mmCIF file of C-alpha atoms in Angstrom:
data_model
loop_
_atom_site.group_PDB
_atom_site.id
_atom_site.type_symbol
_atom_site.label_atom_id
_atom_site.label_comp_id
_atom_site.label_asym_id
_atom_site.label_seq_id
_atom_site.Cartn_x
_atom_site.Cartn_y
_atom_site.Cartn_z
ATOM 1 C CA MET A 1 -11.050 -3.641 -27.245
ATOM 2 C CA SER A 2 -10.115 -0.698 -25.019
ATOM 3 C CA ILE A 3 -11.415 -2.455 -21.913
ATOM 4 C CA GLU A 4 -9.460 -5.609 -22.727
ATOM 5 C CA LEU A 5 -6.324 -3.519 -23.214
ATOM 6 C CA GLN A 6 -7.005 -1.731 -19.931
ATOM 7 C CA LYS A 7 -7.242 -5.021 -18.054
ATOM 8 C CA LEU A 8 -4.016 -6.277 -19.596
ATOM 9 C CA ALA A 9 -2.210 -3.002 -18.890
ATOM 10 C CA THR A 10 -3.357 -3.105 -15.281
ATOM 11 C CA ASP A 11 -2.271 -6.697 -14.775
ATOM 12 C CA ILE A 12 1.175 -5.986 -16.240
ATOM 13 C CA ALA A 13 1.594 -2.726 -14.307
ATOM 14 C CA LEU A 14 0.755 -4.448 -11.028
ATOM 15 C CA GLN A 15 3.373 -7.127 -11.672
ATOM 16 C CA ALA A 16 5.979 -4.480 -12.450
ATOM 17 C CA GLY A 17 4.884 -2.497 -9.404
ATOM 18 C CA GLU A 18 5.461 -5.487 -7.164
ATOM 19 C CA LEU A 19 8.930 -5.875 -8.652
ATOM 20 C CA ILE A 20 10.055 -2.285 -8.130
ATOM 21 C CA TYR A 21 8.567 -2.175 -4.625
ATOM 22 C CA ARG A 22 10.499 -5.302 -3.696
ATOM 23 C CA ARG A 23 13.689 -3.877 -5.189
ATOM 24 C CA ARG A 24 13.181 -0.640 -3.252
ATOM 25 C CA ARG A 25 13.079 -2.594 0.024
ATOM 26 C CA GLU A 26 16.232 -4.460 -0.976
ATOM 27 C CA GLY A 27 18.110 -1.253 -1.757
ATOM 28 C CA VAL A 28 18.424 0.835 -4.909
ATOM 29 C CA THR A 29 21.447 0.811 -7.210
ATOM 30 C CA VAL A 30 22.043 3.606 -9.702
ATOM 31 C CA ALA A 31 22.875 2.021 -13.038
ATOM 32 C CA ALA A 32 23.584 5.149 -15.099
ATOM 33 C CA THR A 33 22.840 8.821 -15.635
ATOM 34 C CA LYS A 34 21.281 10.328 -18.763
ATOM 35 C CA SER A 35 20.860 14.026 -19.534
ATOM 36 C CA SER A 36 22.649 15.175 -16.364
ATOM 37 C CA ALA A 37 24.071 13.834 -13.125
ATOM 38 C CA GLU A 38 20.636 14.378 -11.561
ATOM 39 C CA ASP A 39 18.881 12.310 -14.237
ATOM 40 C CA VAL A 40 19.435 8.792 -12.924
ATOM 41 C CA VAL A 41 18.495 5.314 -14.073
ATOM 42 C CA THR A 42 18.304 2.544 -11.515
ATOM 43 C CA LEU A 43 18.694 -1.150 -12.104
ATOM 44 C CA ALA A 44 15.043 -1.455 -11.108
ATOM 45 C CA ASP A 45 14.043 0.868 -13.994
ATOM 46 C CA ARG A 46 15.665 -1.544 -16.414
ATOM 47 C CA GLU A 47 14.291 -4.646 -14.730
ATOM 48 C CA SER A 48 10.795 -3.186 -14.695
ATOM 49 C CA GLU A 49 10.880 -2.258 -18.376
ATOM 50 C CA ASP A 50 12.288 -5.667 -19.333
ATOM 51 C CA LEU A 51 9.457 -7.378 -17.441
ATOM 52 C CA ILE A 52 6.766 -5.162 -18.954
ATOM 53 C CA ARG A 53 8.162 -5.598 -22.427
ATOM 54 C CA SER A 54 8.293 -9.383 -22.152
ATOM 55 C CA LEU A 55 4.737 -9.628 -20.787
ATOM 56 C CA ILE A 56 3.379 -7.454 -23.595
ATOM 57 C CA ALA A 57 5.274 -9.474 -26.209
ATOM 58 C CA ASP A 58 3.817 -12.695 -24.832
ATOM 59 C CA ALA A 59 0.244 -11.369 -24.812
ATOM 60 C CA ARG A 60 0.269 -9.227 -27.976
ATOM 61 C CA PRO A 61 3.316 -9.993 -30.142
ATOM 62 C CA GLY A 62 2.236 -7.727 -33.015
ATOM 63 C CA ASP A 63 2.059 -4.549 -30.942
ATOM 64 C CA GLY A 64 4.733 -1.872 -30.829
ATOM 65 C CA PHE A 65 6.659 -0.788 -27.760
ATOM 66 C CA TYR A 66 7.848 2.691 -26.812
ATOM 67 C CA GLY A 67 9.541 2.850 -23.420
ATOM 68 C CA GLU A 68 11.923 5.106 -21.577
ATOM 69 C CA GLU A 69 14.782 2.672 -21.090
ATOM 70 C CA SER A 70 14.995 0.545 -24.224
ATOM 71 C CA GLU A 71 14.784 0.729 -27.995
ATOM 72 C CA ALA A 72 11.381 1.285 -29.566
ATOM 73 C CA THR A 73 9.857 -1.413 -31.785
ATOM 74 C CA ARG A 74 7.486 -0.862 -34.700
ATOM 75 C CA SER A 75 3.853 -1.933 -34.459
ATOM 76 C CA ASP A 76 2.349 -4.395 -36.916
ATOM 77 C CA SER A 77 -1.107 -4.055 -35.350
ATOM 78 C CA GLY A 78 -1.449 -0.274 -35.181
ATOM 79 C CA ILE A 79 -1.248 -0.488 -31.367
ATOM 80 C CA THR A 80 1.764 0.705 -29.361
ATOM 81 C CA TRP A 81 2.461 0.475 -25.644
ATOM 82 C CA VAL A 82 3.974 3.633 -24.145
ATOM 83 C CA VAL A 83 5.761 2.747 -20.922
ATOM 84 C CA ASP A 84 7.556 4.451 -18.060
ATOM 85 C CA PRO A 85 8.917 1.639 -15.860
ATOM 86 C CA ILE A 86 9.381 4.021 -12.923
ATOM 87 C CA ASP A 87 7.965 7.523 -13.140
ATOM 88 C CA GLY A 88 9.508 9.515 -10.328
ATOM 89 C CA THR A 89 12.876 7.757 -10.282
ATOM 90 C CA VAL A 90 14.515 10.357 -8.025
ATOM 91 C CA ASN A 91 11.678 9.893 -5.513
ATOM 92 C CA TYR A 92 12.300 6.159 -5.809
ATOM 93 C CA LEU A 93 16.029 6.647 -5.223
ATOM 94 C CA TYR A 94 15.343 8.599 -2.026
ATOM 95 C CA ASP A 95 12.539 6.274 -0.877
ATOM 96 C CA ILE A 96 9.919 8.994 -1.180
ATOM 97 C CA PRO A 97 6.707 6.982 -1.705
ATOM 98 C CA ASN A 98 5.528 8.920 -4.753
ATOM 99 C CA TYR A 99 6.607 6.912 -7.779
ATOM 100 C CA ALA A 100 4.733 4.748 -10.239
ATOM 101 C CA VAL A 101 4.710 2.298 -13.092
ATOM 102 C CA SER A 102 2.933 3.896 -16.039
ATOM 103 C CA ILE A 103 1.518 2.065 -19.068
ATOM 104 C CA ALA A 104 -0.562 3.566 -21.867
ATOM 105 C CA VAL A 105 -1.896 1.824 -24.956
ATOM 106 C CA ILE A 106 -2.218 4.055 -27.993
ATOM 107 C CA GLU A 107 -3.439 3.724 -31.552
ATOM 108 C CA GLY A 108 -1.307 5.280 -34.272
ATOM 109 C CA ASP A 109 2.264 6.482 -34.212
ATOM 110 C CA PRO A 110 3.803 7.019 -30.759
ATOM 111 C CA ASP A 111 3.457 10.780 -31.070
ATOM 112 C CA PRO A 112 1.181 12.606 -28.599
ATOM 113 C CA LEU A 113 0.303 15.162 -31.272
ATOM 114 C CA THR A 114 -1.409 12.497 -33.379
ATOM 115 C CA TRP A 115 -2.081 9.348 -31.339
ATOM 116 C CA THR A 116 -5.373 8.169 -29.865
ATOM 117 C CA ALA A 117 -4.945 6.832 -26.328
ATOM 118 C CA LEU A 118 -7.090 3.742 -25.765
ATOM 119 C CA ALA A 119 -6.226 2.535 -22.261
ATOM 120 C CA ALA A 120 -3.985 3.473 -19.359
ATOM 121 C CA THR A 121 -2.830 2.365 -15.942
ATOM 122 C CA VAL A 122 -0.658 4.159 -13.389
ATOM 123 C CA THR A 123 0.157 2.214 -10.236
ATOM 124 C CA ASN A 124 1.968 3.462 -7.134
ATOM 125 C CA PRO A 125 2.963 0.319 -5.221
ATOM 126 C CA ALA A 126 4.218 2.257 -2.198
ATOM 127 C CA ALA A 127 0.778 3.800 -1.695
ATOM 128 C CA GLY A 128 -1.212 0.776 -2.822
ATOM 129 C CA GLU A 129 -3.012 2.863 -5.445
ATOM 130 C CA THR A 130 -3.798 1.999 -9.050
ATOM 131 C CA PHE A 131 -5.392 4.502 -11.404
ATOM 132 C CA SER A 132 -6.864 3.183 -14.620
ATOM 133 C CA ALA A 133 -8.976 4.183 -17.610
ATOM 134 C CA ALA A 134 -10.251 2.963 -20.951
ATOM 135 C CA ARG A 135 -11.389 5.457 -23.573
ATOM 136 C CA GLY A 136 -15.048 6.294 -23.177
ATOM 137 C CA THR A 137 -15.561 4.381 -19.920
ATOM 138 C CA GLY A 138 -14.368 6.781 -17.212
ATOM 139 C CA ALA A 139 -11.471 6.512 -14.780
ATOM 140 C CA THR A 140 -10.996 4.618 -11.533
ATOM 141 C CA LEU A 141 -8.787 4.476 -8.461
ATOM 142 C CA ASN A 142 -8.544 0.937 -7.092
ATOM 143 C CA GLY A 143 -11.708 0.098 -9.020
ATOM 144 C CA THR A 144 -13.807 3.015 -7.764
ATOM 145 C CA ALA A 145 -14.843 5.775 -10.147
ATOM 146 C CA ILE A 146 -13.000 9.080 -9.776
ATOM 147 C CA PHE A 147 -13.825 12.566 -10.999
ATOM 148 C CA ALA A 148 -11.894 15.776 -11.436
ATOM 149 C CA ASN A 149 -13.026 18.840 -9.526
ATOM 150 C CA THR A 150 -15.359 21.353 -11.140
ATOM 151 C CA ASP A 151 -16.062 25.079 -10.907
ATOM 152 C CA VAL A 152 -12.655 26.012 -9.508
ATOM 153 C CA VAL A 153 -11.483 29.608 -9.922
ATOM 154 C CA PRO A 154 -7.740 30.289 -10.288
ATOM 155 C CA SER A 155 -7.398 32.017 -6.916
ATOM 156 C CA LEU A 156 -8.613 28.832 -5.183
ATOM 157 C CA ALA A 157 -6.764 26.350 -7.380
ATOM 158 C CA MET A 158 -4.223 23.899 -5.986
ATOM 159 C CA VAL A 159 -1.731 23.567 -8.833
ATOM 160 C CA GLY A 160 0.941 20.942 -9.394
ATOM 161 C CA THR A 161 4.032 21.326 -11.549
ATOM 162 C CA GLY A 162 7.440 19.785 -12.134
ATOM 163 C CA PHE A 163 10.996 20.789 -12.916
ATOM 164 C CA ALA A 164 13.504 19.621 -15.502
ATOM 165 C CA TYR A 165 16.847 17.948 -14.851
ATOM 166 C CA SER A 166 18.605 20.822 -16.635
ATOM 167 C CA ALA A 167 19.609 23.507 -14.122
ATOM 168 C CA GLU A 168 19.053 26.249 -16.713
ATOM 169 C CA ARG A 169 15.537 25.091 -17.433
ATOM 170 C CA ARG A 170 14.736 24.728 -13.707
ATOM 171 C CA VAL A 171 15.628 28.384 -13.183
ATOM 172 C CA TRP A 172 13.265 29.340 -16.021
ATOM 173 C CA GLN A 173 10.523 27.124 -14.566
ATOM 174 C CA ALA A 174 11.011 28.714 -11.145
ATOM 175 C CA GLY A 175 10.355 32.068 -12.781
ATOM 176 C CA ILE A 176 6.988 30.826 -14.007
ATOM 177 C CA VAL A 177 6.168 29.637 -10.491
ATOM 178 C CA GLN A 178 7.165 33.019 -9.092
ATOM 179 C CA GLN A 179 4.739 34.754 -11.438
ATOM 180 C CA LEU A 180 1.916 32.274 -10.818
ATOM 181 C CA ILE A 181 2.057 31.508 -7.103
ATOM 182 C CA GLY A 182 0.424 34.736 -5.983
ATOM 183 C CA GLN A 183 -2.559 34.112 -8.251
ATOM 184 C CA VAL A 184 -3.507 30.575 -7.143
ATOM 185 C CA ARG A 185 -4.218 28.876 -3.834
ATOM 186 C CA ASP A 186 -0.793 27.195 -3.755
ATOM 187 C CA ILE A 187 1.643 25.154 -5.839
ATOM 188 C CA ARG A 188 2.904 21.622 -5.259
ATOM 189 C CA ARG A 189 5.918 19.855 -6.785
ATOM 190 C CA MET A 190 5.744 16.131 -6.004
ATOM 191 C CA GLY A 191 8.105 14.576 -8.517
ATOM 192 C CA SER A 192 5.975 12.313 -10.715
ATOM 193 C CA ALA A 193 4.162 13.751 -13.722
ATOM 194 C CA GLU A 194 1.944 10.699 -14.155
ATOM 195 C CA LEU A 195 0.830 10.785 -10.521
ATOM 196 C CA ASP A 196 0.263 14.540 -10.735
ATOM 197 C CA LEU A 197 -2.069 13.980 -13.688
ATOM 198 C CA CYS A 198 -3.839 11.261 -11.720
ATOM 199 C CA SER A 199 -4.122 13.688 -8.800
ATOM 200 C CA VAL A 200 -6.028 16.043 -11.092
ATOM 201 C CA ALA A 201 -8.204 13.094 -12.075
ATOM 202 C CA CYS A 202 -9.193 12.331 -8.484
ATOM 203 C CA GLY A 203 -9.408 15.906 -7.189
ATOM 204 C CA ARG A 204 -6.218 16.050 -5.111
ATOM 205 C CA LEU A 205 -5.011 18.780 -7.444
ATOM 206 C CA ASP A 206 -7.104 21.249 -9.386
ATOM 207 C CA ALA A 207 -4.494 21.593 -12.115
ATOM 208 C CA TYR A 208 -1.075 20.449 -13.253
ATOM 209 C CA TYR A 209 1.273 21.922 -15.835
ATOM 210 C CA GLU A 210 4.775 21.192 -17.047
ATOM 211 C CA ARG A 211 7.026 21.761 -20.005
ATOM 212 C CA GLY A 212 9.462 19.179 -21.392
ATOM 213 C CA LEU A 213 7.576 15.966 -20.671
ATOM 214 C CA ASN A 214 8.447 12.936 -22.770
ATOM 215 C CA PRO A 215 5.562 10.904 -24.225
ATOM 216 C CA TRP A 216 5.887 8.205 -21.537
ATOM 217 C CA ASP A 217 5.727 10.893 -18.816
ATOM 218 C CA HIS A 218 2.131 11.845 -19.597
ATOM 219 C CA ALA A 219 0.540 9.289 -21.937
ATOM 220 C CA ALA A 220 -1.275 7.296 -19.262
ATOM 221 C CA GLY A 221 -2.036 10.099 -16.826
ATOM 222 C CA ALA A 222 -3.471 12.334 -19.530
ATOM 223 C CA LEU A 223 -6.051 9.729 -20.561
ATOM 224 C CA ILE A 224 -6.943 9.001 -16.934
ATOM 225 C CA ALA A 225 -7.423 12.733 -16.269
ATOM 226 C CA GLU A 226 -9.553 13.179 -19.389
ATOM 227 C CA GLU A 227 -11.721 10.195 -18.554
ATOM 228 C CA ALA A 228 -12.239 11.650 -15.068
ATOM 229 C CA GLY A 229 -13.584 14.857 -16.607
ATOM 230 C CA ALA A 230 -10.464 17.026 -16.613
ATOM 231 C CA GLN A 231 -9.456 19.124 -19.618
ATOM 232 C CA VAL A 232 -5.997 18.281 -20.973
ATOM 233 C CA GLY A 233 -4.089 20.141 -23.672
ATOM 234 C CA GLY A 234 -1.124 22.269 -24.577
ATOM 235 C CA LEU A 235 -0.848 25.995 -25.182
ATOM 236 C CA ASN A 236 -2.889 27.935 -27.720
ATOM 237 C CA GLY A 237 -5.065 25.016 -28.789
ATOM 238 C CA ALA A 238 -2.276 22.485 -29.209
ATOM 239 C CA ARG A 239 -2.438 18.973 -27.822
ATOM 240 C CA ALA A 240 -0.485 18.013 -24.715
ATOM 241 C CA SER A 241 3.102 17.245 -25.669
ATOM 242 C CA ARG A 242 6.735 17.936 -24.826
ATOM 243 C CA ASP A 243 6.088 21.601 -25.664
ATOM 244 C CA PHE A 244 3.572 21.958 -22.836
ATOM 245 C CA THR A 245 1.084 19.886 -20.880
ATOM 246 C CA LEU A 246 -1.775 21.404 -18.903
ATOM 247 C CA ALA A 247 -4.519 19.461 -17.150
ATOM 248 C CA THR A 248 -7.203 21.180 -15.137
ATOM 249 C CA ALA A 249 -10.495 20.802 -13.341
ATOM 250 C CA GLY A 250 -13.534 21.605 -15.423
ATOM 251 C CA GLY A 251 -13.819 25.316 -16.214
ATOM 252 C CA LEU A 252 -10.294 26.159 -15.037
ATOM 253 C CA PHE A 253 -8.365 25.502 -18.240
ATOM 254 C CA ASP A 254 -8.891 28.810 -20.034
ATOM 255 C CA PRO A 255 -8.211 31.186 -17.114
ATOM 256 C CA LEU A 256 -5.158 29.209 -15.934
ATOM 257 C CA HIS A 257 -3.905 28.991 -19.517
ATOM 258 C CA GLN A 258 -4.087 32.785 -19.711
ATOM 259 C CA LEU A 259 -2.181 33.192 -16.444
ATOM 260 C CA LEU A 260 0.537 30.852 -17.707
ATOM 261 C CA ILE A 261 0.822 32.793 -20.966
ATOM 262 C CA GLU A 262 1.165 36.024 -18.989
ATOM 263 C CA ALA A 263 3.835 34.370 -16.811
ATOM 264 C CA GLY A 264 5.940 33.545 -19.876
ATOM 265 C CA ALA A 265 5.079 29.905 -20.507
ATOM 266 C CA GLU A 266 5.322 30.407 -24.281
ATOM 267 C CA ALA A 267 9.029 31.299 -24.162
ATOM 268 C CA SER A 268 10.962 29.160 -26.637
ATOM 269 C CA VAL A 269 14.530 29.926 -25.633
ATOM 270 C CA LEU A 270 14.866 26.674 -23.692
ATOM 271 C CA GLY A 271 13.065 24.483 -26.233
#
């Protein structure tokens, strides 16, 4: 079933990707802001989610839906679709070609602490790249198998991260970067959590970490990274979640985890 769900997720993501790419060429309109003035929603976000939701409902009417821009619906089948219609919306707003449609299919409640991810697709229409995975079958980029890096030591690790919309939390996150940057090869901030996780999957990054991700920000990319051989988790044995998400090349998880702990990644003052 996972492979069938993967194929459906990929087909739907590609249709949504074509839509948002066309809308980007036509010009982007900000529809609203959410948590802050920096946290924008475009009309294309809403159009993309509406399209994805309708295509899923047509193909699998008993499944649940959990997306960024619309109300969640309960699953009658035990399967829920976790959707980000545009991951990297600020990149999209500025026409920076690093944004994606992200679709994950999970079994269980839409909670990353308990769900089982079955299939995932992340497509970047501006780059013409589609990452995909089904549980137990490996991960691909445009149909070709991809693999995370191996045997990377922290001092030679290229590490990705992201920053929150909250100015207070960004300052805290910058402090973590300040502590970490002298102990790794370098740090990148590219503006799309899902694509950062896929970059770990295909070896463009050796690791990625971030705090504050919503379920739709990492659901698909985490499965793709795992299926490519990366290790994905949270801090201190927890699963990847809003509290913390860390994905690394094989063998890098434990030493990078320790460096992040020493840099203050466990701090709870900002939630």
